[in-house]
Each structure stands twice: as structure tokens, then as C-alpha cells.
Short mmCIF file of C-alpha atoms in Angstrom, two decimals:
data_model
loop_
_atom_site.label_atom_id
_atom_site.label_comp_id
_atom_site.label_asym_id
_atom_site.label_seq_id
_atom_site.Cartn_x
_atom_site.Cartn_y
_atom_site.Cartn_z
CA SER A 208 -43.17 -98.95 -56.54
CA TYR A 209 -43.15 -95.32 -55.35
CA HIS A 210 -39.57 -94.84 -56.49
CA ALA A 211 -40.31 -96.55 -59.79
CA ALA A 212 -42.82 -93.76 -60.53
CA HIS A 213 -39.86 -91.46 -61.12
CA ASP A 214 -38.44 -93.92 -63.66
CA ILE A 215 -41.77 -94.34 -65.41
CA GLY A 216 -41.96 -90.56 -65.73
CA HIS A 217 -38.59 -90.69 -67.47
CA ALA A 218 -39.78 -93.42 -69.79
CA LEU A 219 -42.80 -91.30 -70.74
CA GLN A 220 -40.69 -88.55 -72.29
CA ASN A 221 -43.29 -88.06 -75.02
CA MET A 222 -45.52 -86.60 -72.29
CA ASN A 223 -43.00 -83.82 -71.55
CA LEU A 224 -42.53 -84.92 -67.97
CA VAL A 225 -38.76 -84.61 -68.08
CA GLY A 226 -35.97 -82.91 -70.02
CA CYS A 227 -33.13 -82.30 -67.57
CA THR A 228 -29.87 -80.49 -68.26
CA SER A 229 -26.51 -80.86 -66.47
CA PHE A 230 -23.00 -79.64 -67.17
CA ALA A 231 -19.60 -79.48 -65.51
CA ALA A 232 -16.40 -77.51 -65.96
CA TRP A 233 -12.98 -77.75 -64.32
CA SER A 234 -9.30 -76.85 -64.69
CA ASP A 235 -8.84 -74.05 -67.28
CA LYS A 236 -12.62 -73.80 -67.88
CA THR A 237 -13.26 -72.30 -64.41
CA GLN A 238 -11.85 -69.16 -62.83
CA GLU A 239 -10.32 -70.89 -59.80
CA SER A 240 -9.65 -74.18 -61.66
CA ASN A 241 -12.13 -75.82 -59.29
CA LEU A 242 -14.66 -78.38 -60.44
CA LEU A 243 -18.10 -76.77 -60.81
CA ILE A 244 -21.33 -78.62 -61.66
CA GLY A 245 -24.74 -77.23 -62.51
CA ARG A 246 -28.03 -78.97 -63.13
CA ASN A 247 -31.73 -78.30 -63.68
CA PHE A 248 -34.02 -81.11 -62.57
CA ASP A 249 -36.85 -80.65 -65.06
CA PHE A 250 -39.12 -83.39 -63.75
CA TYR A 251 -42.68 -82.12 -63.91
CA PHE A 252 -45.75 -83.61 -62.24
CA GLY A 253 -47.64 -80.35 -61.87
CA GLU A 254 -47.30 -77.15 -59.91
CA GLU A 255 -48.00 -78.71 -56.51
CA PHE A 256 -45.20 -81.24 -56.97
CA ALA A 257 -42.85 -78.39 -57.92
CA LYS A 258 -43.51 -76.81 -54.50
CA ASP A 259 -42.73 -80.05 -52.62
CA LYS A 260 -38.99 -79.47 -52.17
CA ILE A 261 -36.78 -80.76 -49.37
CA ILE A 262 -33.03 -80.49 -48.74
CA ALA A 263 -32.21 -83.57 -46.70
CA PHE A 264 -28.97 -84.23 -44.81
CA TYR A 265 -28.19 -87.86 -44.01
CA LYS A 266 -25.86 -89.33 -41.40
CA PRO A 267 -26.19 -93.06 -42.08
CA ASP A 268 -24.83 -95.82 -39.88
CA ASP A 269 -22.72 -97.07 -42.80
CA GLY A 270 -20.99 -95.16 -45.56
CA TYR A 271 -20.66 -91.42 -46.01
CA GLN A 272 -22.81 -88.51 -44.91
CA PHE A 273 -24.58 -86.83 -47.79
CA MET A 274 -27.09 -84.18 -48.77
CA SER A 275 -29.90 -84.68 -51.25
CA VAL A 276 -32.38 -82.32 -52.91
CA THR A 277 -35.58 -84.32 -52.83
CA TRP A 278 -39.30 -84.35 -52.02
CA ALA A 279 -41.50 -85.86 -49.33
CA CYS A 280 -41.36 -89.66 -48.85
CA PHE A 281 -38.60 -90.06 -51.46
CA SER A 282 -35.48 -91.78 -50.11
CA GLY A 283 -33.73 -92.18 -53.46
CA VAL A 284 -31.37 -89.53 -54.83
CA VAL A 285 -31.60 -87.41 -57.98
CA SER A 286 -29.21 -84.58 -56.96
CA GLY A 287 -26.73 -84.78 -54.12
CA MET A 288 -23.20 -84.51 -52.69
CA ASN A 289 -21.46 -86.52 -49.98
CA GLU A 290 -18.79 -85.71 -47.40
CA LYS A 291 -16.03 -86.91 -49.75
CA GLY A 292 -16.98 -84.25 -52.28
CA LEU A 293 -18.60 -86.76 -54.63
CA THR A 294 -21.70 -85.49 -56.43
CA ILE A 295 -24.34 -87.24 -58.45
CA THR A 296 -27.10 -85.92 -60.69
CA LEU A 297 -29.50 -87.90 -62.89
CA ASN A 298 -30.57 -87.21 -66.47
CA ALA A 299 -33.07 -89.38 -68.31
CA ALA A 300 -32.22 -91.23 -71.48
CA LYS A 301 -34.74 -92.77 -73.85
CA SER A 302 -36.38 -95.92 -72.50
CA GLU A 303 -39.07 -98.34 -73.43
CA ILE A 304 -41.94 -98.61 -70.96
CA PRO A 305 -40.61 -100.98 -68.25
CA THR A 306 -42.29 -104.38 -68.14
CA LYS A 307 -40.07 -106.08 -65.57
CA GLY A 308 -39.07 -105.08 -62.08
CA LYS A 309 -35.44 -103.98 -61.62
CA THR A 310 -33.73 -101.38 -59.44
CA PRO A 311 -35.07 -97.81 -59.72
CA VAL A 312 -32.31 -95.42 -60.84
CA SER A 313 -32.72 -93.15 -57.79
CA ILE A 314 -31.90 -96.10 -55.51
CA ILE A 315 -28.74 -96.80 -57.54
CA ALA A 316 -27.79 -93.12 -57.19
CA ARG A 317 -28.45 -93.27 -53.43
CA ASP A 318 -26.11 -96.24 -53.09
CA ILE A 319 -23.38 -94.47 -55.08
CA LEU A 320 -23.68 -91.29 -53.02
CA GLN A 321 -23.61 -93.18 -49.72
CA TYR A 322 -20.68 -95.48 -50.51
CA ALA A 323 -18.50 -93.97 -53.26
CA GLY A 324 -15.68 -91.43 -52.93
CA THR A 325 -14.29 -91.60 -56.47
CA ILE A 326 -15.60 -92.03 -60.01
CA GLU A 327 -14.13 -95.54 -60.15
CA GLU A 328 -15.94 -96.55 -56.96
CA ALA A 329 -19.17 -95.07 -58.33
CA LEU A 330 -18.81 -97.12 -61.51
CA ASP A 331 -18.20 -100.31 -59.50
CA ILE A 332 -21.44 -99.75 -57.59
CA ALA A 333 -23.41 -98.93 -60.76
CA ASN A 334 -22.18 -102.15 -62.38
CA LYS A 335 -23.79 -104.19 -59.59
CA TYR A 336 -27.30 -103.19 -60.61
CA GLU A 337 -29.69 -103.78 -63.45
CA SER A 338 -31.61 -100.54 -63.89
CA PHE A 339 -35.35 -100.15 -64.35
CA VAL A 340 -34.94 -97.64 -67.21
CA ALA A 341 -32.16 -95.99 -69.23
CA GLU A 342 -30.42 -93.22 -67.32
CA THR A 343 -27.23 -91.18 -67.13
CA PHE A 344 -25.47 -90.48 -63.82
CA LEU A 345 -23.17 -87.48 -63.84
CA VAL A 346 -20.62 -88.15 -61.10
CA GLY A 347 -18.36 -85.31 -59.95
CA SER A 348 -15.39 -86.09 -57.74
CA LYS A 349 -13.31 -83.83 -55.51
CA PHE A 350 -10.69 -86.59 -55.36
CA ASP A 351 -10.44 -86.89 -59.16
CA ASN A 352 -11.13 -83.16 -59.80
CA GLU A 353 -13.24 -84.08 -62.82
CA VAL A 354 -16.49 -85.77 -63.75
CA GLY A 355 -17.49 -89.06 -65.29
CA LEU A 356 -20.79 -89.89 -66.94
CA ILE A 357 -22.09 -93.35 -66.06
CA GLU A 358 -24.62 -94.37 -68.71
CA LYS A 359 -26.98 -97.25 -68.02
CA SER A 360 -29.54 -99.01 -70.11
CA PRO A 361 -31.46 -101.99 -68.70
CA GLY A 362 -28.81 -104.25 -70.25
CA ASN A 363 -25.56 -102.28 -70.33
CA THR A 364 -23.37 -99.88 -68.32
CA ALA A 365 -20.69 -97.58 -69.76
CA LEU A 366 -18.45 -94.73 -68.56
CA PHE A 367 -18.04 -91.60 -70.69
CA THR A 368 -15.27 -89.11 -69.88
CA SER A 369 -14.06 -85.87 -71.45
CA LYS A 370 -10.55 -84.52 -72.04
CA LYS A 371 -11.85 -81.00 -72.73
CA ASN A 372 -12.28 -80.02 -69.05
CA GLU A 373 -16.01 -79.68 -69.59
CA MET A 374 -19.00 -81.95 -70.07
CA VAL A 375 -22.60 -81.31 -71.11
CA ILE A 376 -25.42 -83.76 -70.49
CA THR A 377 -28.96 -83.51 -71.80
CA ASN A 378 -31.03 -86.61 -72.62
CA HIS A 379 -29.01 -88.75 -74.99
CA PHE A 380 -26.17 -91.23 -74.54
CA GLN A 381 -22.65 -90.16 -75.54
CA SER A 382 -20.44 -93.21 -74.90
CA ASP A 383 -19.28 -95.47 -77.75
CA ASP A 384 -21.01 -98.41 -76.06
CA LEU A 385 -24.49 -96.84 -75.95
CA LYS A 386 -24.71 -93.93 -78.39
CA ASN A 387 -25.71 -96.28 -81.23
CA ASP A 388 -28.54 -97.88 -79.26
CA PRO A 389 -31.64 -97.75 -81.51
CA LEU A 390 -33.73 -95.98 -78.86
CA ASN A 391 -30.99 -93.39 -78.36
CA ILE A 392 -30.74 -92.78 -82.11
CA ALA A 393 -34.53 -92.44 -82.32
CA TYR A 394 -34.59 -89.91 -79.50
CA GLU A 395 -31.73 -87.87 -80.96
CA ALA A 396 -33.80 -87.68 -84.16
CA GLU A 397 -36.41 -85.73 -82.15
CA GLU A 398 -33.84 -82.89 -82.30
CA VAL A 399 -34.54 -81.51 -78.82
CA SER A 400 -31.75 -83.05 -76.72
CA GLY A 401 -29.02 -82.19 -79.21
CA TYR A 402 -30.34 -78.65 -79.60
CA ARG A 403 -30.24 -77.99 -75.85
CA TYR A 404 -26.79 -79.60 -75.67
CA LYS A 405 -25.50 -77.16 -78.30
CA ARG A 406 -27.00 -74.19 -76.44
CA VAL A 407 -25.17 -75.14 -73.23
CA LYS A 408 -21.93 -75.50 -75.21
CA GLN A 409 -22.46 -72.05 -76.75
CA LEU A 410 -22.88 -70.46 -73.34
CA ILE A 411 -19.88 -72.24 -71.80
CA ASP A 412 -17.70 -71.13 -74.73
CA SER A 413 -18.88 -67.53 -74.42
CA LEU A 414 -18.52 -67.27 -70.62
CA ALA A 415 -15.49 -69.44 -69.78
CA PRO A 416 -13.57 -69.43 -67.54
CA LEU A 417 -16.70 -69.86 -65.44
CA ASP A 418 -17.51 -68.77 -61.92
CA ILE A 419 -20.58 -69.54 -59.83
CA ASN A 420 -22.57 -66.64 -61.26
CA ASP A 421 -21.83 -67.84 -64.78
CA ILE A 422 -23.13 -71.31 -63.85
CA SER A 423 -26.38 -69.78 -62.59
CA GLU A 424 -26.68 -67.63 -65.72
CA ILE A 425 -26.45 -70.73 -67.91
CA LEU A 426 -28.99 -72.64 -65.81
CA ARG A 427 -31.44 -69.72 -66.02
CA ASP A 428 -31.11 -69.25 -69.78
CA LYS A 429 -34.51 -69.31 -71.55
CA LYS A 430 -33.33 -68.72 -75.11
CA GLY A 431 -32.48 -70.94 -78.03
CA LEU A 432 -29.37 -71.26 -80.17
CA ASN A 433 -27.56 -67.99 -80.87
CA GLY A 434 -29.78 -66.25 -78.32
CA LYS A 435 -32.93 -66.72 -80.40
CA TYR A 436 -36.16 -66.09 -78.50
CA ILE A 437 -38.13 -69.33 -78.70
CA GLY A 438 -40.98 -68.54 -76.34
CA LEU A 439 -41.36 -69.77 -72.78
CA SER A 440 -41.55 -73.37 -71.57
CA ASN A 441 -39.86 -74.72 -74.69
CA GLU A 442 -38.04 -78.00 -74.06
CA LYS A 443 -35.19 -76.78 -76.27
CA ALA A 444 -34.37 -74.16 -73.62
CA ILE A 445 -32.11 -74.86 -70.64
CA ASN A 446 -34.58 -73.18 -68.29
CA GLN A 447 -38.00 -74.47 -69.31
CA LEU A 448 -39.74 -72.87 -66.31
CA ILE A 449 -40.87 -76.25 -65.01
CA ALA A 450 -37.91 -77.36 -62.84
CA HIS A 451 -38.52 -79.00 -59.49
CA HIS A 452 -35.08 -77.75 -58.45
CA SER A 453 -31.77 -76.45 -59.70
CA VAL A 454 -28.43 -77.03 -57.97
CA ILE A 455 -24.82 -75.92 -58.27
CA PHE A 456 -22.03 -77.94 -56.68
CA SER A 457 -18.47 -76.91 -55.83
CA PRO A 458 -16.97 -80.18 -54.52
CA ASN A 459 -13.53 -78.67 -53.80
CA GLU A 460 -15.13 -76.07 -51.51
CA MET A 461 -17.85 -78.44 -50.26
CA ILE A 462 -20.55 -75.89 -51.04
CA ALA A 463 -23.94 -76.58 -52.61
CA TRP A 464 -26.28 -73.91 -53.96
CA VAL A 465 -29.97 -74.87 -54.18
CA SER A 466 -32.55 -72.78 -56.01
CA ALA A 467 -35.51 -71.36 -54.14
CA PRO A 468 -38.91 -71.19 -55.89
CA PRO A 469 -40.19 -70.41 -58.39
CA TYR A 470 -38.54 -72.85 -60.82
CA VAL A 471 -34.93 -71.71 -61.45
CA LEU A 472 -35.72 -68.05 -60.78
CA GLY A 473 -35.47 -67.76 -57.00
CA GLU A 474 -32.31 -67.20 -54.97
CA TYR A 475 -29.62 -69.88 -55.02
CA VAL A 476 -29.07 -70.53 -51.31
CA ALA A 477 -25.53 -71.65 -50.40
CA TYR A 478 -24.92 -74.45 -47.87
CA ASP A 479 -21.58 -75.18 -46.22
CA LEU A 480 -21.44 -78.98 -46.23
CA ASN A 481 -18.19 -79.18 -44.26
CA GLU A 482 -19.88 -77.37 -41.38
CA ILE A 483 -23.12 -79.30 -41.69
CA PHE A 484 -21.42 -82.70 -41.77
CA SER A 485 -19.21 -81.84 -38.77
CA ARG A 486 -22.07 -80.98 -36.41
CA ASP A 487 -25.49 -82.27 -35.40
CA ASP A 488 -27.25 -79.12 -34.30
CA GLN A 489 -27.40 -76.71 -37.24
CA ILE A 490 -27.89 -76.40 -40.98
CA VAL A 491 -25.33 -73.78 -42.02
CA LYS A 492 -26.21 -71.43 -44.86
CA ILE A 493 -23.66 -68.97 -46.23
CA ASP A 494 -25.67 -65.79 -46.71
CA SER A 495 -22.73 -63.93 -48.26
CA LEU A 496 -22.67 -66.45 -51.13
CA THR A 497 -26.39 -66.29 -51.95
CA ILE A 498 -26.98 -65.78 -55.67
CA PRO A 499 -29.78 -63.21 -56.09
CA LYS A 500 -33.06 -64.16 -57.71
CA ASP A 501 -33.44 -63.80 -61.46
CA SER A 502 -34.83 -60.37 -62.34
CA PHE A 503 -37.35 -62.08 -64.63
CA ALA A 504 -39.22 -63.26 -61.51
CA ASN A 505 -40.26 -59.66 -60.78
CA THR A 506 -41.58 -58.81 -64.24
CA SER A 507 -45.08 -58.57 -65.67
CA ALA A 508 -43.96 -61.14 -68.26
CA PHE A 509 -43.45 -63.70 -65.50
CA ARG A 510 -46.79 -62.89 -63.90
CA ALA A 511 -48.38 -63.41 -67.31
CA TYR A 512 -46.54 -66.74 -67.60
CA GLN A 513 -48.00 -67.85 -64.27
CA ARG A 514 -51.42 -67.12 -65.72
CA PHE A 515 -50.39 -69.12 -68.81
CA VAL A 516 -49.68 -72.11 -66.56
CA ASP A 517 -53.12 -71.84 -64.92
CA ILE A 518 -54.94 -71.67 -68.27
CA LYS A 519 -52.84 -74.52 -69.68
CA ALA A 520 -53.97 -76.68 -66.74
CA LYS A 521 -57.58 -75.86 -67.58
CA ILE A 522 -57.02 -76.83 -71.23
CA LEU A 523 -55.36 -80.11 -70.26
CA THR A 524 -58.24 -80.96 -67.92
CA TYR A 525 -60.64 -80.34 -70.79
CA LEU A 526 -58.60 -82.51 -73.16
CA PHE A 527 -58.06 -85.40 -70.76
CA LYS A 528 -61.67 -85.49 -69.61
CA GLY A 529 -62.96 -85.20 -73.15
CA LYS A 530 -64.96 -82.01 -72.56
CA GLY A 531 -65.48 -79.99 -69.42
CA GLU A 532 -65.24 -76.34 -68.53
CA GLU A 533 -64.55 -74.28 -71.63
CA LEU A 534 -62.22 -71.30 -71.89
CA THR A 535 -63.61 -67.81 -72.03
CA SER A 536 -62.57 -65.54 -74.87
CA GLU A 537 -60.64 -63.46 -72.32
CA GLU A 538 -58.70 -66.54 -71.20
CA ILE A 539 -57.80 -67.39 -74.78
CA ASP A 540 -56.51 -63.87 -75.32
CA GLU A 541 -54.57 -63.99 -72.05
CA PHE A 542 -53.05 -67.33 -73.03
CA VAL A 543 -51.78 -66.01 -76.36
CA ARG A 544 -50.51 -62.71 -74.92
CA ALA A 545 -48.59 -64.52 -72.18
CA ASN A 546 -46.48 -66.63 -74.57
CA PRO A 547 -46.96 -65.42 -78.15
CA GLU A 548 -43.70 -66.91 -79.48
CA GLY A 549 -44.08 -70.26 -77.73
CA PHE A 550 -45.26 -73.08 -79.98
CA LEU A 551 -46.99 -74.75 -77.02
CA THR A 552 -49.48 -71.87 -76.89
CA TYR A 553 -50.85 -72.84 -80.28
CA TYR A 554 -50.25 -76.57 -79.81
CA TYR A 555 -52.65 -76.60 -76.85
CA LEU A 556 -55.16 -74.18 -78.35
CA GLY A 557 -55.21 -76.19 -81.57
CA ASP A 558 -55.99 -79.39 -79.68
CA TYR A 559 -58.59 -77.60 -77.58
CA MET A 560 -60.40 -76.12 -80.59
CA LEU A 561 -60.26 -79.43 -82.43
CA MET A 562 -61.92 -81.25 -79.53
CA ARG A 563 -64.67 -78.67 -79.15
CA GLY A 564 -65.38 -78.78 -82.90
CA SER A 565 -64.15 -75.25 -83.71
CA TYR A 566 -62.27 -76.39 -86.80
CA LYS A 567 -61.57 -72.98 -88.31
CA GLU A 568 -60.01 -71.82 -85.03
CA ALA A 569 -58.06 -75.08 -84.75
CA GLN A 570 -56.68 -74.52 -88.24
CA LYS A 571 -55.62 -70.98 -87.32
CA TYR A 572 -53.79 -72.01 -84.15
CA PHE A 573 -52.04 -75.00 -85.67
CA GLU A 574 -50.83 -72.85 -88.57
CA LEU A 575 -49.50 -70.24 -86.15
CA GLY A 576 -47.76 -72.89 -84.06
CA LEU A 577 -46.07 -74.46 -87.05
CA GLU A 578 -44.32 -71.14 -87.69
CA LYS A 579 -42.62 -71.18 -84.27
CA GLU A 580 -39.54 -73.00 -82.93
CA ILE A 581 -41.01 -76.42 -82.14
CA ALA A 582 -39.24 -78.59 -79.59
CA LYS A 583 -39.66 -82.11 -80.97
CA VAL A 584 -40.19 -83.57 -84.41
CA SER A 585 -43.06 -85.62 -82.96
CA GLU A 586 -44.73 -82.40 -81.72
CA ARG A 587 -44.47 -80.88 -85.18
CA LYS A 588 -46.01 -84.04 -86.61
CA HIS A 589 -48.83 -83.85 -84.05
CA MET A 590 -49.70 -80.29 -85.10
CA GLU A 591 -49.47 -81.16 -88.79
CA GLU A 592 -51.89 -84.04 -88.24
CA GLY A 593 -54.20 -81.77 -86.23
CA LEU A 594 -54.12 -79.19 -89.00
CA ALA A 595 -54.97 -81.85 -91.60
CA THR A 596 -57.89 -83.07 -89.47
CA ALA A 597 -59.23 -79.53 -89.05
CA LYS A 598 -59.03 -78.91 -92.82
CA ASP A 599 -60.76 -82.21 -93.57
CA LYS A 600 -63.59 -81.39 -91.18
CA LEU A 601 -64.02 -77.94 -92.75
CA ASN A 602 -64.02 -79.38 -96.27
CA SER A 603 -66.52 -82.08 -95.40
CA SER A 604 -68.91 -79.54 -93.89
CA ASN A 605 -68.87 -77.32 -97.01
#
């Protein structure tokens, strides 16, 4: 049940709990022709959960040794690499709310990481399970020197591969077997997964052949298509400033880089998995390969964003409880100044003002938000409906 909570979070994509991004490049798309994989695990259950980060190294009685970036009490896998140089990362696809118990996707990923050394072996293991929700498993293989994308719905499993020496994964299916699934089509119509996919492609095209620093630059990108500034914490961005962790894998070199807090802005710490798997007494970091922290982490803009997060939490508490502690005028001003181009600023303020009966203010914030780059079609519709409600309330009171 605990591991199923992760899957349920994926199913509740309309609550903005998850919007992960992964990509891989190899052969002529990387500087050393090595396979390189990057991923942001944008699974958000609040700021405290984001701090609960563990890098675990397993030496099981059966199967292969592996490392996993995880959190306390979680034995499944969402990002990891084993001693054979096989990697796995999970990205959510659109699911219905589960009504029947099946295998949580992180347990499937754990089994693959512990027992597979090739993409074919990973697919054989995935085919043994019925999954709890729809999910994509990006599998990188040192043996194959490429990646394969295993896509699973509760009733189907498919393998998607690329001949372009690169692959981008956001939150929609790409294989012929699953891309026409009605839920997948409905989610693509939200326009957020495809948008982020195109942004990753833009950056790969502009930076290739890629090295490790290029991978980190892509993972830290906060802009929209063509470098447009779309505000902070926008789900259309690769770095939404909500990630539990970010990782970079080099299977050929057996090195994993794991981001330090906050979000994807801290240092990427390099771990030598060959050394770690060959000994029992030490976790070996490679200080010379540390990727420095993002300069944004030291700016006043980031400090303002941290304040934005605190005020957003206060707004959400007010909304979920149906009243509560109200914002001060100073907090409202701070909130707007911290993220003036982000649609979520006005999305939340519009909802807040609507609930407290300040219809003129609600109208103002919804109108401002509708001028910004909105992540999902459903979020635009929500603000349009809020704006209509505010106008109706104002008209009825006149």
C-alpha cells in the first residue's frame, strides 16, 4: 500500500504532483560517443518530502548490485543503475484512478534493476507483471550502448526504440501500440507534455554533441520554447523547481551524478559505482567530477521564490480548509513580485480571492493569469471558469 501511494500520485496528475522529464543521448550525439542519461524526478508531496532524499546501495543475495535514489522506507526504485551498467528511470503516463490491486511500478522497476543486464532482459521482466498504473520505464544499457523505453498500461506492454541516437521522455506514450490509447490522447491534448518534450529536443539540438555539463544544463533549464521566460514552477519547463531529485548516468563509465538540494540547483555529486560495488567499506565520491551548483541558487530571485513557496502553502491551506488564516497585503505583494510571469501566481490568488468573496480582486488576478503561458488546457479552463464566476457575482451584487 505504501508503494502504491507513488502510483496514485502519478494517477492524480491533475493535482500537479508529477511531471517528470528524462532524456538520453549516445553515439554521435555525445562528445565521447558514450551513452548519457539525464532525468528530473518531479514528484511533489511538499517541501518536507523533497528533503527526504537517500542514495541507497544494495548488495542483494540474488541478482545484481545496484544503487537507487530514493526516500525513507521506500524499497522500490524510481531512479537507479546496477553493476552491469543498466539504468532505469520512471516517468508517469496518464492513468485512471486504480480500482484493483496490481504491482506498483516501482516494484517492477526494482525487479528489472536487480535482475536485468540488457534491454531485452528488462522487457522480459516487465512483461511478467500487470502494473497498477500507466508508466514508462526508460532503460539504459551499457551492453547495448543505447536505451529502450518500456511503456506499460494496466493491460499492455510495449517497447519503443529510437534510431536517432537520442530519446526524450516526458509524460505521454510514444510506441505504436500505446500512443493511440484514449487516455494518452486526452493527456497529450493538455499540451504540457508535448511542449516540454519539444523544449528538451530544442536544447539537445543546440548543444549536441553533449557532455555531462550539457546534460546538467538541460536538466536545470527553467525556460519555455525558444528560450521564452514562462515564470517559475511552470510544468512546461524542464526544471519546475519542485524535483525530489535529479540524476545523470554514464553507464559506460559506471558513474552516477545525483543532485544535492535545493531541487535541481545544488551540486551534482559524482559516485564511482565500480569502486562502490567492489568494496564493502566505503561510498566513493569523485570530487573532481562534481558539477557546481546552479548560480540561480545564490540569487535574490531564488530567495524570493522560496518565499513564494511558503505563501503558496498558506494559500493552499486556506483553500483546502475552506477558510483559515488570511494573507496580509504584504504577503500578496511578495507573492506577485516573486513570480510575476508565472501563471500559477494568479491562478492561486484568483482562487483565494474567489473563496474569500473578494470578487473584483479575483477577476483581476484571473485576467492577469490568462495572459501568461499556462501549463495545461484544464488549468486555463479552471481560470476561465473562475473569472466567469467572479463576474457573475459582481453583476448580481450591482
